[in-house]
Amino acid sequence: KVLFSLIYNNLTTLTFLLIKRKKMNSKQAKNLSIFDFLKSQGINPKHTKGNKAFYVSPFRSETKASFNVDVDKNIWYDYGTGEGGRIIDLVTKMFNISVSQALNMLLNTNISNNNHFFSFYQQNSNTAIKIQHIQPIQNKALIQYLTIRKIPLNIAKTYLKEVYYNTNNKKYFALGFKNDKGGHELRNKYFKGSTSPKHYTSIKNNATSLNIFEGFFDFLTALAYFKTVKPGNDTIILNSLAFLDKIIPKLKSYKRINLYFDNDKAGQKAVELIIVNHSLVINQAAKIYPNHKDFNEYYKTQILPSAQ
């Protein structure tokens, strides 16, 4: 079970040591991850989209993220200046040094080769995903991500797995949340996607009330918020608002519906649709986190009350 994690944790160090045994050349340097190099300099992306990470430019003061890195191609581009290139071009420009000086700097910086055995970085969410291995959560990067989202590990381990998968001939890992048809929602710090078949997830407790969540992180947040590992009510996690129509016929089986949708236009439309189809609907988003986009955003920034 630990084989995948051991390989991932040791590959970066092994690659670095093998390169360091001899003088680095530009061809070797080209394969070093720009993403990792920026991270080693304390520079993290403001946001990500697909296979691209967007940063505030390291070359000037700005508030808009006009500098991006294509993680798959391992190239950078600065929209502010129209410049771009490989890692050597980036290092020479950032530090105003020669190519030989840049190579020496990279030789003494512990950053990984861009071709990770298992990657935590982003990939295109629209490409086919093939799961290779599923195990209990133990990877440090995923546990750190859960900590950032403030999800207790005991709750996470009850509902999530550590999933290793292939896409575009590259190997990745993420947290996996299983749906009722056997597909998985996949999440890590840099990626949001799913495997086929995509569907909603239901948890039955023979209750007379039904909780409905848009995504699984808000479901896990609710458990943490109310200090419980299992919901007292029946629960449906949609995994996408596209499945809302499919659960409408189920509403008549319940006396009360509790909604935990996002506070955006799509979430409001979903609330309105449920209200039209049931006589007793409680919009918990408006009660608990009216000034935040979703339950998890609220949970990360607020001092939590006791469970009710």
PDB file of C-alpha atoms in Angstrom:
ATOM      1  CA  LYS A   1       0.000   0.000   0.000  1.00  0.00           C
ATOM      2  CA  VAL A   2       2.822   2.394   0.679  1.00  0.00           C
ATOM      3  CA  LEU A   3       4.697   1.705  -2.590  1.00  0.00           C
ATOM      4  CA  PHE A   4       3.167   4.595  -4.521  1.00  0.00           C
ATOM      5  CA  SER A   5       3.802   7.135  -1.771  1.00  0.00           C
ATOM      6  CA  LEU A   6       7.384   5.923  -1.252  1.00  0.00           C
ATOM      7  CA  ILE A   7       8.194   6.254  -4.951  1.00  0.00           C
ATOM      8  CA  TYR A   8       6.684   9.727  -5.156  1.00  0.00           C
ATOM      9  CA  ASN A   9       8.374  11.003  -1.995  1.00  0.00           C
ATOM     10  CA  ASN A  10      11.818   9.728  -3.030  1.00  0.00           C
ATOM     11  CA  LEU A  11      11.846  10.403  -6.775  1.00  0.00           C
ATOM     12  CA  THR A  12      12.365  14.165  -6.480  1.00  0.00           C
ATOM     13  CA  THR A  13      15.390  13.763  -4.196  1.00  0.00           C
ATOM     14  CA  LEU A  14      16.860  10.977  -6.368  1.00  0.00           C
ATOM     15  CA  THR A  15      16.508  13.029  -9.553  1.00  0.00           C
ATOM     16  CA  PHE A  16      18.156  16.024  -7.911  1.00  0.00           C
ATOM     17  CA  LEU A  17      21.096  13.982  -6.578  1.00  0.00           C
ATOM     18  CA  LEU A  18      21.749  12.265  -9.908  1.00  0.00           C
ATOM     19  CA  ILE A  19      21.897  15.592 -11.725  1.00  0.00           C
ATOM     20  CA  LYS A  20      24.016  17.177  -9.032  1.00  0.00           C
ATOM     21  CA  ARG A  21      26.753  14.522  -9.385  1.00  0.00           C
ATOM     22  CA  LYS A  22      27.854  16.209 -12.604  1.00  0.00           C
ATOM     23  CA  LYS A  23      27.696  19.691 -14.038  1.00  0.00           C
ATOM     24  CA  MET A  24      24.210  20.603 -15.199  1.00  0.00           C
ATOM     25  CA  ASN A  25      23.666  21.587 -18.825  1.00  0.00           C
ATOM     26  CA  SER A  26      20.804  23.471 -20.467  1.00  0.00           C
ATOM     27  CA  LYS A  27      19.167  20.273 -21.761  1.00  0.00           C
ATOM     28  CA  GLN A  28      18.977  18.851 -18.233  1.00  0.00           C
ATOM     29  CA  ALA A  29      17.789  22.152 -16.794  1.00  0.00           C
ATOM     30  CA  LYS A  30      14.968  22.334 -19.350  1.00  0.00           C
ATOM     31  CA  ASN A  31      13.289  19.375 -17.631  1.00  0.00           C
ATOM     32  CA  LEU A  32      13.277  20.970 -14.183  1.00  0.00           C
ATOM     33  CA  SER A  33       9.812  22.071 -13.065  1.00  0.00           C
ATOM     34  CA  ILE A  34       9.200  25.817 -13.360  1.00  0.00           C
ATOM     35  CA  PHE A  35       6.287  25.362 -10.965  1.00  0.00           C
ATOM     36  CA  ASP A  36       8.608  23.847  -8.347  1.00  0.00           C
ATOM     37  CA  PHE A  37      11.296  26.470  -8.927  1.00  0.00           C
ATOM     38  CA  LEU A  38       8.851  29.326  -8.302  1.00  0.00           C
ATOM     39  CA  LYS A  39       7.600  27.533  -5.202  1.00  0.00           C
ATOM     40  CA  SER A  40      11.197  27.214  -3.947  1.00  0.00           C
ATOM     41  CA  GLN A  41      11.423  30.994  -4.247  1.00  0.00           C
ATOM     42  CA  GLY A  42       8.255  31.488  -2.189  1.00  0.00           C
ATOM     43  CA  ILE A  43       6.166  32.304  -5.271  1.00  0.00           C
ATOM     44  CA  ASN A  44       2.799  30.537  -5.426  1.00  0.00           C
ATOM     45  CA  PRO A  45      -0.003  30.822  -8.018  1.00  0.00           C
ATOM     46  CA  LYS A  46      -2.926  33.153  -7.392  1.00  0.00           C
ATOM     47  CA  HIS A  47      -5.208  30.712  -9.195  1.00  0.00           C
ATOM     48  CA  THR A  48      -5.144  27.815 -11.652  1.00  0.00           C
ATOM     49  CA  LYS A  49      -7.152  26.892 -14.730  1.00  0.00           C
ATOM     50  CA  GLY A  50      -6.710  23.640 -16.603  1.00  0.00           C
ATOM     51  CA  ASN A  51      -2.998  22.990 -16.989  1.00  0.00           C
ATOM     52  CA  LYS A  52      -2.022  26.625 -16.334  1.00  0.00           C
ATOM     53  CA  ALA A  53      -0.991  28.348 -13.095  1.00  0.00           C
ATOM     54  CA  PHE A  54      -1.391  32.140 -12.915  1.00  0.00           C
ATOM     55  CA  TYR A  55       0.924  34.306 -10.833  1.00  0.00           C
ATOM     56  CA  VAL A  56       1.566  37.921  -9.995  1.00  0.00           C
ATOM     57  CA  SER A  57       4.600  38.667 -12.164  1.00  0.00           C
ATOM     58  CA  PRO A  58       7.941  38.078 -10.404  1.00  0.00           C
ATOM     59  CA  PHE A  59       9.408  40.898 -12.529  1.00  0.00           C
ATOM     60  CA  ARG A  60       7.352  43.847 -11.237  1.00  0.00           C
ATOM     61  CA  SER A  61       4.793  45.036  -8.694  1.00  0.00           C
ATOM     62  CA  GLU A  62       1.207  44.301  -9.707  1.00  0.00           C
ATOM     63  CA  THR A  63      -2.074  43.023  -8.317  1.00  0.00           C
ATOM     64  CA  LYS A  64      -3.400  41.205 -11.397  1.00  0.00           C
ATOM     65  CA  ALA A  65      -1.987  37.753 -12.158  1.00  0.00           C
ATOM     66  CA  SER A  66      -0.500  38.386 -15.617  1.00  0.00           C
ATOM     67  CA  PHE A  67       2.228  35.730 -15.512  1.00  0.00           C
ATOM     68  CA  ASN A  68       1.379  32.094 -16.239  1.00  0.00           C
ATOM     69  CA  VAL A  69       3.083  28.708 -16.304  1.00  0.00           C
ATOM     70  CA  ASP A  70       1.905  25.860 -18.538  1.00  0.00           C
ATOM     71  CA  VAL A  71       2.655  22.957 -16.192  1.00  0.00           C
ATOM     72  CA  ASP A  72       2.365  20.248 -18.879  1.00  0.00           C
ATOM     73  CA  LYS A  73       4.650  22.019 -21.388  1.00  0.00           C
ATOM     74  CA  ASN A  74       6.850  23.452 -18.608  1.00  0.00           C
ATOM     75  CA  ILE A  75       7.005  26.931 -20.140  1.00  0.00           C
ATOM     76  CA  TRP A  76       6.176  30.417 -18.823  1.00  0.00           C
ATOM     77  CA  TYR A  77       4.674  33.518 -20.408  1.00  0.00           C
ATOM     78  CA  ASP A  78       4.369  37.092 -19.127  1.00  0.00           C
ATOM     79  CA  TYR A  79       1.335  38.843 -20.637  1.00  0.00           C
ATOM     80  CA  GLY A  80       2.610  42.185 -19.351  1.00  0.00           C
ATOM     81  CA  THR A  81       5.781  42.136 -21.455  1.00  0.00           C
ATOM     82  CA  GLY A  82       5.041  39.477 -24.066  1.00  0.00           C
ATOM     83  CA  GLU A  83       8.096  37.496 -22.954  1.00  0.00           C
ATOM     84  CA  GLY A  84       8.278  33.802 -22.135  1.00  0.00           C
ATOM     85  CA  GLY A  85      10.349  30.658 -22.409  1.00  0.00           C
ATOM     86  CA  ARG A  86      11.959  27.833 -20.464  1.00  0.00           C
ATOM     87  CA  ILE A  87      13.294  27.746 -16.931  1.00  0.00           C
ATOM     88  CA  ILE A  88      16.736  29.092 -17.943  1.00  0.00           C
ATOM     89  CA  ASP A  89      15.104  32.145 -19.534  1.00  0.00           C
ATOM     90  CA  LEU A  90      13.109  32.690 -16.345  1.00  0.00           C
ATOM     91  CA  VAL A  91      16.069  32.420 -13.955  1.00  0.00           C
ATOM     92  CA  THR A  92      18.368  34.644 -16.018  1.00  0.00           C
ATOM     93  CA  LYS A  93      15.673  37.322 -16.231  1.00  0.00           C
ATOM     94  CA  MET A  94      14.568  37.089 -12.583  1.00  0.00           C
ATOM     95  CA  PHE A  95      18.074  37.452 -11.186  1.00  0.00           C
ATOM     96  CA  ASN A  96      19.787  39.311 -14.076  1.00  0.00           C
ATOM     97  CA  ILE A  97      22.478  36.643 -14.338  1.00  0.00           C
ATOM     98  CA  SER A  98      24.188  34.687 -17.115  1.00  0.00           C
ATOM     99  CA  VAL A  99      23.142  31.264 -18.366  1.00  0.00           C
ATOM    100  CA  SER A 100      26.109  29.594 -16.626  1.00  0.00           C
ATOM    101  CA  GLN A 101      25.223  31.348 -13.366  1.00  0.00           C
ATOM    102  CA  ALA A 102      21.586  30.261 -13.765  1.00  0.00           C
ATOM    103  CA  LEU A 103      22.646  26.637 -14.331  1.00  0.00           C
ATOM    104  CA  ASN A 104      24.792  26.742 -11.201  1.00  0.00           C
ATOM    105  CA  MET A 105      21.879  28.183  -9.221  1.00  0.00           C
ATOM    106  CA  LEU A 106      19.534  25.443 -10.431  1.00  0.00           C
ATOM    107  CA  LEU A 107      22.148  22.810  -9.637  1.00  0.00           C
ATOM    108  CA  ASN A 108      22.064  23.928  -6.021  1.00  0.00           C
ATOM    109  CA  THR A 109      18.287  24.269  -5.761  1.00  0.00           C
ATOM    110  CA  ASN A 110      16.334  21.131  -4.797  1.00  0.00           C
ATOM    111  CA  ILE A 111      13.541  21.193  -7.381  1.00  0.00           C
ATOM    112  CA  SER A 112      12.019  18.247  -9.186  1.00  0.00           C
ATOM    113  CA  ASN A 113      12.071  17.042 -12.744  1.00  0.00           C
ATOM    114  CA  ASN A 114       8.829  18.064 -14.463  1.00  0.00           C
ATOM    115  CA  ASN A 115       7.979  14.446 -15.346  1.00  0.00           C
ATOM    116  CA  HIS A 116       6.705  13.370 -11.909  1.00  0.00           C
ATOM    117  CA  PHE A 117       6.002   9.693 -11.275  1.00  0.00           C
ATOM    118  CA  PHE A 118       2.918  10.812  -9.407  1.00  0.00           C
ATOM    119  CA  SER A 119       1.986  14.461  -9.578  1.00  0.00           C
ATOM    120  CA  PHE A 120       0.020  16.693  -7.252  1.00  0.00           C
ATOM    121  CA  TYR A 121      -0.085  19.425  -9.900  1.00  0.00           C
ATOM    122  CA  GLN A 122      -2.958  20.370 -12.144  1.00  0.00           C
ATOM    123  CA  GLN A 123      -4.120  18.668 -15.291  1.00  0.00           C
ATOM    124  CA  ASN A 124      -6.922  19.181 -17.787  1.00  0.00           C
ATOM    125  CA  SER A 125     -10.190  18.116 -16.140  1.00  0.00           C
ATOM    126  CA  ASN A 126     -11.755  17.269 -19.530  1.00  0.00           C
ATOM    127  CA  THR A 127      -9.379  14.443 -20.469  1.00  0.00           C
ATOM    128  CA  ALA A 128     -10.075  10.750 -19.847  1.00  0.00           C
ATOM    129  CA  ILE A 129      -9.032   9.532 -16.409  1.00  0.00           C
ATOM    130  CA  LYS A 130      -8.142   5.933 -15.618  1.00  0.00           C
ATOM    131  CA  ILE A 131      -7.847   4.958 -11.951  1.00  0.00           C
ATOM    132  CA  GLN A 132      -4.801   2.810 -11.163  1.00  0.00           C
ATOM    133  CA  HIS A 133      -4.939   2.405  -7.403  1.00  0.00           C
ATOM    134  CA  ILE A 134      -7.131   3.366  -4.433  1.00  0.00           C
ATOM    135  CA  GLN A 135      -6.013   3.305  -0.801  1.00  0.00           C
ATOM    136  CA  PRO A 136      -6.761   4.948   2.569  1.00  0.00           C
ATOM    137  CA  ILE A 137      -5.537   8.532   2.916  1.00  0.00           C
ATOM    138  CA  GLN A 138      -1.901   8.716   3.976  1.00  0.00           C
ATOM    139  CA  ASN A 139      -0.134  11.023   1.495  1.00  0.00           C
ATOM    140  CA  LYS A 140       1.263  14.098   3.261  1.00  0.00           C
ATOM    141  CA  ALA A 141       0.340  16.472   0.429  1.00  0.00           C
ATOM    142  CA  LEU A 142      -3.312  15.393   0.565  1.00  0.00           C
ATOM    143  CA  ILE A 143      -3.402  15.588   4.354  1.00  0.00           C
ATOM    144  CA  GLN A 144      -1.951  19.094   4.138  1.00  0.00           C
ATOM    145  CA  TYR A 145      -4.672  20.014   1.644  1.00  0.00           C
ATOM    146  CA  LEU A 146      -7.346  18.747   4.038  1.00  0.00           C
ATOM    147  CA  THR A 147      -5.753  20.841   6.790  1.00  0.00           C
ATOM    148  CA  ILE A 148      -5.965  23.932   4.581  1.00  0.00           C
ATOM    149  CA  ARG A 149      -9.657  23.187   4.003  1.00  0.00           C
ATOM    150  CA  LYS A 150     -10.024  22.538   7.774  1.00  0.00           C
ATOM    151  CA  ILE A 151     -11.503  19.086   7.325  1.00  0.00           C
ATOM    152  CA  PRO A 152     -10.676  16.782  10.295  1.00  0.00           C
ATOM    153  CA  LEU A 153      -8.776  13.703   9.160  1.00  0.00           C
ATOM    154  CA  ASN A 154     -11.152  11.276  10.897  1.00  0.00           C
ATOM    155  CA  ILE A 155     -14.062  12.704   8.894  1.00  0.00           C
ATOM    156  CA  ALA A 156     -12.092  12.726   5.661  1.00  0.00           C
ATOM    157  CA  LYS A 157     -11.010   9.102   6.079  1.00  0.00           C
ATOM    158  CA  THR A 158     -14.640   8.058   6.561  1.00  0.00           C
ATOM    159  CA  TYR A 159     -15.725   9.355   3.156  1.00  0.00           C
ATOM    160  CA  LEU A 160     -12.618   9.902   1.013  1.00  0.00           C
ATOM    161  CA  LYS A 161      -9.852   7.746  -0.431  1.00  0.00           C
ATOM    162  CA  GLU A 162      -6.416   8.415  -1.849  1.00  0.00           C
ATOM    163  CA  VAL A 163      -6.734   7.826  -5.588  1.00  0.00           C
ATOM    164  CA  TYR A 164      -3.868   7.314  -8.069  1.00  0.00           C
ATOM    165  CA  TYR A 165      -4.798   7.683 -11.728  1.00  0.00           C
ATOM    166  CA  ASN A 166      -3.535   8.273 -15.282  1.00  0.00           C
ATOM    167  CA  THR A 167      -4.488  10.954 -17.772  1.00  0.00           C
ATOM    168  CA  ASN A 168      -2.636  12.119 -20.888  1.00  0.00           C
ATOM    169  CA  ASN A 169       0.014   9.452 -20.210  1.00  0.00           C
ATOM    170  CA  LYS A 170       0.874  11.119 -16.897  1.00  0.00           C
ATOM    171  CA  LYS A 171       0.236   9.861 -13.393  1.00  0.00           C
ATOM    172  CA  TYR A 172      -1.434  11.870 -10.636  1.00  0.00           C
ATOM    173  CA  PHE A 173      -3.010  11.478  -7.226  1.00  0.00           C
ATOM    174  CA  ALA A 174      -5.930  13.169  -5.490  1.00  0.00           C
ATOM    175  CA  LEU A 175      -8.639  12.772  -2.886  1.00  0.00           C
ATOM    176  CA  GLY A 176     -11.507  10.685  -4.223  1.00  0.00           C
ATOM    177  CA  PHE A 177     -15.185  10.863  -3.250  1.00  0.00           C
ATOM    178  CA  LYS A 178     -17.287   7.982  -4.611  1.00  0.00           C
ATOM    179  CA  ASN A 179     -20.719   8.486  -6.161  1.00  0.00           C
ATOM    180  CA  ASP A 180     -23.665   6.072  -6.314  1.00  0.00           C
ATOM    181  CA  LYS A 181     -22.595   4.667  -9.700  1.00  0.00           C
ATOM    182  CA  GLY A 182     -18.973   3.994  -8.787  1.00  0.00           C
ATOM    183  CA  GLY A 183     -17.361   7.090 -10.273  1.00  0.00           C
ATOM    184  CA  HIS A 184     -15.217   9.454  -8.214  1.00  0.00           C
ATOM    185  CA  GLU A 185     -14.964  13.189  -7.689  1.00  0.00           C
ATOM    186  CA  LEU A 186     -11.241  13.994  -7.590  1.00  0.00           C
ATOM    187  CA  ARG A 187      -9.700  16.920  -5.744  1.00  0.00           C
ATOM    188  CA  ASN A 188      -6.284  18.150  -4.751  1.00  0.00           C
ATOM    189  CA  LYS A 189      -4.890  21.624  -4.274  1.00  0.00           C
ATOM    190  CA  TYR A 190      -4.481  22.126  -8.019  1.00  0.00           C
ATOM    191  CA  PHE A 191      -7.136  19.997  -9.632  1.00  0.00           C
ATOM    192  CA  LYS A 192     -10.881  19.523  -9.680  1.00  0.00           C
ATOM    193  CA  GLY A 193     -12.290  16.750 -11.843  1.00  0.00           C
ATOM    194  CA  SER A 194     -14.130  13.446 -11.926  1.00  0.00           C
ATOM    195  CA  THR A 195     -14.140   9.947 -13.386  1.00  0.00           C
ATOM    196  CA  SER A 196     -16.957   8.287 -15.278  1.00  0.00           C
ATOM    197  CA  PRO A 197     -19.708   7.609 -14.572  1.00  0.00           C
ATOM    198  CA  LYS A 198     -20.468  10.972 -12.974  1.00  0.00           C
ATOM    199  CA  HIS A 199     -23.446  10.922 -10.595  1.00  0.00           C
ATOM    200  CA  TYR A 200     -24.684  12.131  -7.226  1.00  0.00           C
ATOM    201  CA  THR A 201     -23.881  10.477  -3.881  1.00  0.00           C
ATOM    202  CA  SER A 202     -26.624   9.512  -1.431  1.00  0.00           C
ATOM    203  CA  ILE A 203     -26.422   8.580   2.259  1.00  0.00           C
ATOM    204  CA  LYS A 204     -29.539   6.981   3.751  1.00  0.00           C
ATOM    205  CA  ASN A 205     -30.504   6.936   7.432  1.00  0.00           C
ATOM    206  CA  ASN A 206     -34.264   6.290   7.150  1.00  0.00           C
ATOM    207  CA  ALA A 207     -34.854   9.897   8.236  1.00  0.00           C
ATOM    208  CA  THR A 208     -37.777  12.204   7.516  1.00  0.00           C
ATOM    209  CA  SER A 209     -35.491  15.142   6.630  1.00  0.00           C
ATOM    210  CA  LEU A 210     -33.108  15.426   3.690  1.00  0.00           C
ATOM    211  CA  ASN A 211     -29.888  17.451   3.471  1.00  0.00           C
ATOM    212  CA  ILE A 212     -28.732  18.473  -0.016  1.00  0.00           C
ATOM    213  CA  PHE A 213     -25.200  19.667  -0.764  1.00  0.00           C
ATOM    214  CA  GLU A 214     -23.731  20.899  -4.015  1.00  0.00           C
ATOM    215  CA  GLY A 215     -20.245  19.455  -3.434  1.00  0.00           C
ATOM    216  CA  PHE A 216     -18.582  17.001  -1.088  1.00  0.00           C
ATOM    217  CA  PHE A 217     -16.295  19.525   0.614  1.00  0.00           C
ATOM    218  CA  ASP A 218     -19.343  21.400   1.883  1.00  0.00           C
ATOM    219  CA  PHE A 219     -20.773  18.093   3.104  1.00  0.00           C
ATOM    220  CA  LEU A 220     -17.564  17.335   5.021  1.00  0.00           C
ATOM    221  CA  THR A 221     -17.564  20.909   6.311  1.00  0.00           C
ATOM    222  CA  ALA A 222     -21.084  20.471   7.671  1.00  0.00           C
ATOM    223  CA  LEU A 223     -20.012  17.359   9.572  1.00  0.00           C
ATOM    224  CA  ALA A 224     -17.102  19.257  11.101  1.00  0.00           C
ATOM    225  CA  TYR A 225     -19.308  22.266  11.851  1.00  0.00           C
ATOM    226  CA  PHE A 226     -21.906  20.163  13.671  1.00  0.00           C
ATOM    227  CA  LYS A 227     -19.194  18.042  15.321  1.00  0.00           C
ATOM    228  CA  THR A 228     -20.289  14.674  13.985  1.00  0.00           C
ATOM    229  CA  VAL A 229     -18.931  11.999  11.669  1.00  0.00           C
ATOM    230  CA  LYS A 230     -22.284  10.835  10.294  1.00  0.00           C
ATOM    231  CA  PRO A 231     -25.282  12.958   9.304  1.00  0.00           C
ATOM    232  CA  GLY A 232     -28.486  12.412  11.244  1.00  0.00           C
ATOM    233  CA  ASN A 233     -30.633  13.081   8.180  1.00  0.00           C
ATOM    234  CA  ASP A 234     -30.670  11.436   4.802  1.00  0.00           C
ATOM    235  CA  THR A 235     -28.165  13.270   2.611  1.00  0.00           C
ATOM    236  CA  ILE A 236     -27.517  13.822  -1.071  1.00  0.00           C
ATOM    237  CA  ILE A 237     -24.296  15.347  -2.413  1.00  0.00           C
ATOM    238  CA  LEU A 238     -25.063  16.378  -5.986  1.00  0.00           C
ATOM    239  CA  ASN A 239     -21.424  16.562  -7.170  1.00  0.00           C
ATOM    240  CA  SER A 240     -22.862  18.869  -9.825  1.00  0.00           C
ATOM    241  CA  LEU A 241     -26.003  21.001 -10.013  1.00  0.00           C
ATOM    242  CA  ALA A 242     -26.679  19.219 -13.312  1.00  0.00           C
ATOM    243  CA  PHE A 243     -28.122  16.335 -11.239  1.00  0.00           C
ATOM    244  CA  LEU A 244     -30.646  18.507  -9.418  1.00  0.00           C
ATOM    245  CA  ASP A 245     -33.486  17.563 -11.765  1.00  0.00           C
ATOM    246  CA  LYS A 246     -32.824  13.871 -11.142  1.00  0.00           C
ATOM    247  CA  ILE A 247     -33.416  14.138  -7.398  1.00  0.00           C
ATOM    248  CA  ILE A 248     -36.591  16.263  -7.560  1.00  0.00           C
ATOM    249  CA  PRO A 249     -38.870  13.160  -7.469  1.00  0.00           C
ATOM    250  CA  LYS A 250     -37.193  12.078  -4.208  1.00  0.00           C
ATOM    251  CA  LEU A 251     -38.227  15.245  -2.342  1.00  0.00           C
ATOM    252  CA  LYS A 252     -41.817  14.107  -1.776  1.00  0.00           C
ATOM    253  CA  SER A 253     -40.562  11.342   0.529  1.00  0.00           C
ATOM    254  CA  TYR A 254     -39.380  13.902   3.119  1.00  0.00           C
ATOM    255  CA  LYS A 255     -41.084  16.310   5.496  1.00  0.00           C
ATOM    256  CA  ARG A 256     -38.229  18.834   5.466  1.00  0.00           C
ATOM    257  CA  ILE A 257     -35.416  19.735   3.054  1.00  0.00           C
ATOM    258  CA  ASN A 258     -32.197  21.457   4.231  1.00  0.00           C
ATOM    259  CA  LEU A 259     -30.169  23.149   1.485  1.00  0.00           C
ATOM    260  CA  TYR A 260     -26.445  23.917   1.640  1.00  0.00           C
ATOM    261  CA  PHE A 261     -25.795  25.411  -1.796  1.00  0.00           C
ATOM    262  CA  ASP A 262     -23.296  28.058  -2.889  1.00  0.00           C
ATOM    263  CA  ASN A 263     -24.257  31.703  -2.502  1.00  0.00           C
ATOM    264  CA  ASP A 264     -24.138  32.495  -6.219  1.00  0.00           C
ATOM    265  CA  LYS A 265     -26.636  32.766  -9.068  1.00  0.00           C
ATOM    266  CA  ALA A 266     -26.568  29.043  -9.810  1.00  0.00           C
ATOM    267  CA  GLY A 267     -27.058  28.209  -6.142  1.00  0.00           C
ATOM    268  CA  GLN A 268     -29.969  30.648  -5.833  1.00  0.00           C
ATOM    269  CA  LYS A 269     -31.681  29.158  -8.882  1.00  0.00           C
ATOM    270  CA  ALA A 270     -31.270  25.703  -7.353  1.00  0.00           C
ATOM    271  CA  VAL A 271     -32.887  26.909  -4.115  1.00  0.00           C
ATOM    272  CA  GLU A 272     -35.804  28.356  -6.056  1.00  0.00           C
ATOM    273  CA  LEU A 273     -36.325  25.095  -7.933  1.00  0.00           C
ATOM    274  CA  ILE A 274     -36.431  23.089  -4.696  1.00  0.00           C
ATOM    275  CA  ILE A 275     -38.869  25.560  -3.100  1.00  0.00           C
ATOM    276  CA  VAL A 276     -41.230  25.153  -6.052  1.00  0.00           C
ATOM    277  CA  ASN A 277     -41.202  21.379  -5.524  1.00  0.00           C
ATOM    278  CA  HIS A 278     -41.514  21.141  -1.714  1.00  0.00           C
ATOM    279  CA  SER A 279     -43.530  22.885   1.002  1.00  0.00           C
ATOM    280  CA  LEU A 280     -40.876  22.993   3.753  1.00  0.00           C
ATOM    281  CA  VAL A 281     -37.434  24.057   2.540  1.00  0.00           C
ATOM    282  CA  ILE A 282     -34.761  25.599   4.788  1.00  0.00           C
ATOM    283  CA  ASN A 283     -31.999  27.495   3.004  1.00  0.00           C
ATOM    284  CA  GLN A 284     -29.194  26.842   5.486  1.00  0.00           C
ATOM    285  CA  ALA A 285     -26.753  28.851   3.353  1.00  0.00           C
ATOM    286  CA  ALA A 286     -28.726  32.015   4.066  1.00  0.00           C
ATOM    287  CA  LYS A 287     -28.770  31.217   7.782  1.00  0.00           C
ATOM    288  CA  ILE A 288     -25.230  29.967   8.416  1.00  0.00           C
ATOM    289  CA  TYR A 289     -22.953  31.522   5.784  1.00  0.00           C
ATOM    290  CA  PRO A 290     -24.857  34.367   4.039  1.00  0.00           C
ATOM    291  CA  ASN A 291     -21.714  36.455   3.461  1.00  0.00           C
ATOM    292  CA  HIS A 292     -19.514  33.683   2.073  1.00  0.00           C
ATOM    293  CA  LYS A 293     -19.448  31.861  -1.242  1.00  0.00           C
ATOM    294  CA  ASP A 294     -19.931  28.441   0.319  1.00  0.00           C
ATOM    295  CA  PHE A 295     -19.921  26.543   3.617  1.00  0.00           C
ATOM    296  CA  ASN A 296     -16.229  25.684   3.479  1.00  0.00           C
ATOM    297  CA  GLU A 297     -15.163  29.280   2.790  1.00  0.00           C
ATOM    298  CA  TYR A 298     -17.135  30.323   5.869  1.00  0.00           C
ATOM    299  CA  TYR A 299     -15.749  27.481   7.968  1.00  0.00           C
ATOM    300  CA  LYS A 300     -12.148  28.350   7.122  1.00  0.00           C
ATOM    301  CA  THR A 301     -12.501  31.925   8.328  1.00  0.00           C
ATOM    302  CA  GLN A 302     -14.896  31.804  11.278  1.00  0.00           C
ATOM    303  CA  ILE A 303     -14.798  30.691  14.912  1.00  0.00           C
ATOM    304  CA  LEU A 304     -17.250  27.830  14.899  1.00  0.00           C
ATOM    305  CA  PRO A 305     -20.237  27.640  17.270  1.00  0.00           C
ATOM    306  CA  SER A 306     -21.096  24.502  19.197  1.00  0.00           C
ATOM    307  CA  ALA A 307     -23.136  21.844  17.466  1.00  0.00           C
ATOM    308  CA  GLN A 308     -26.869  22.347  17.599  1.00  0.00           C
TER     309      GLN A 308
END
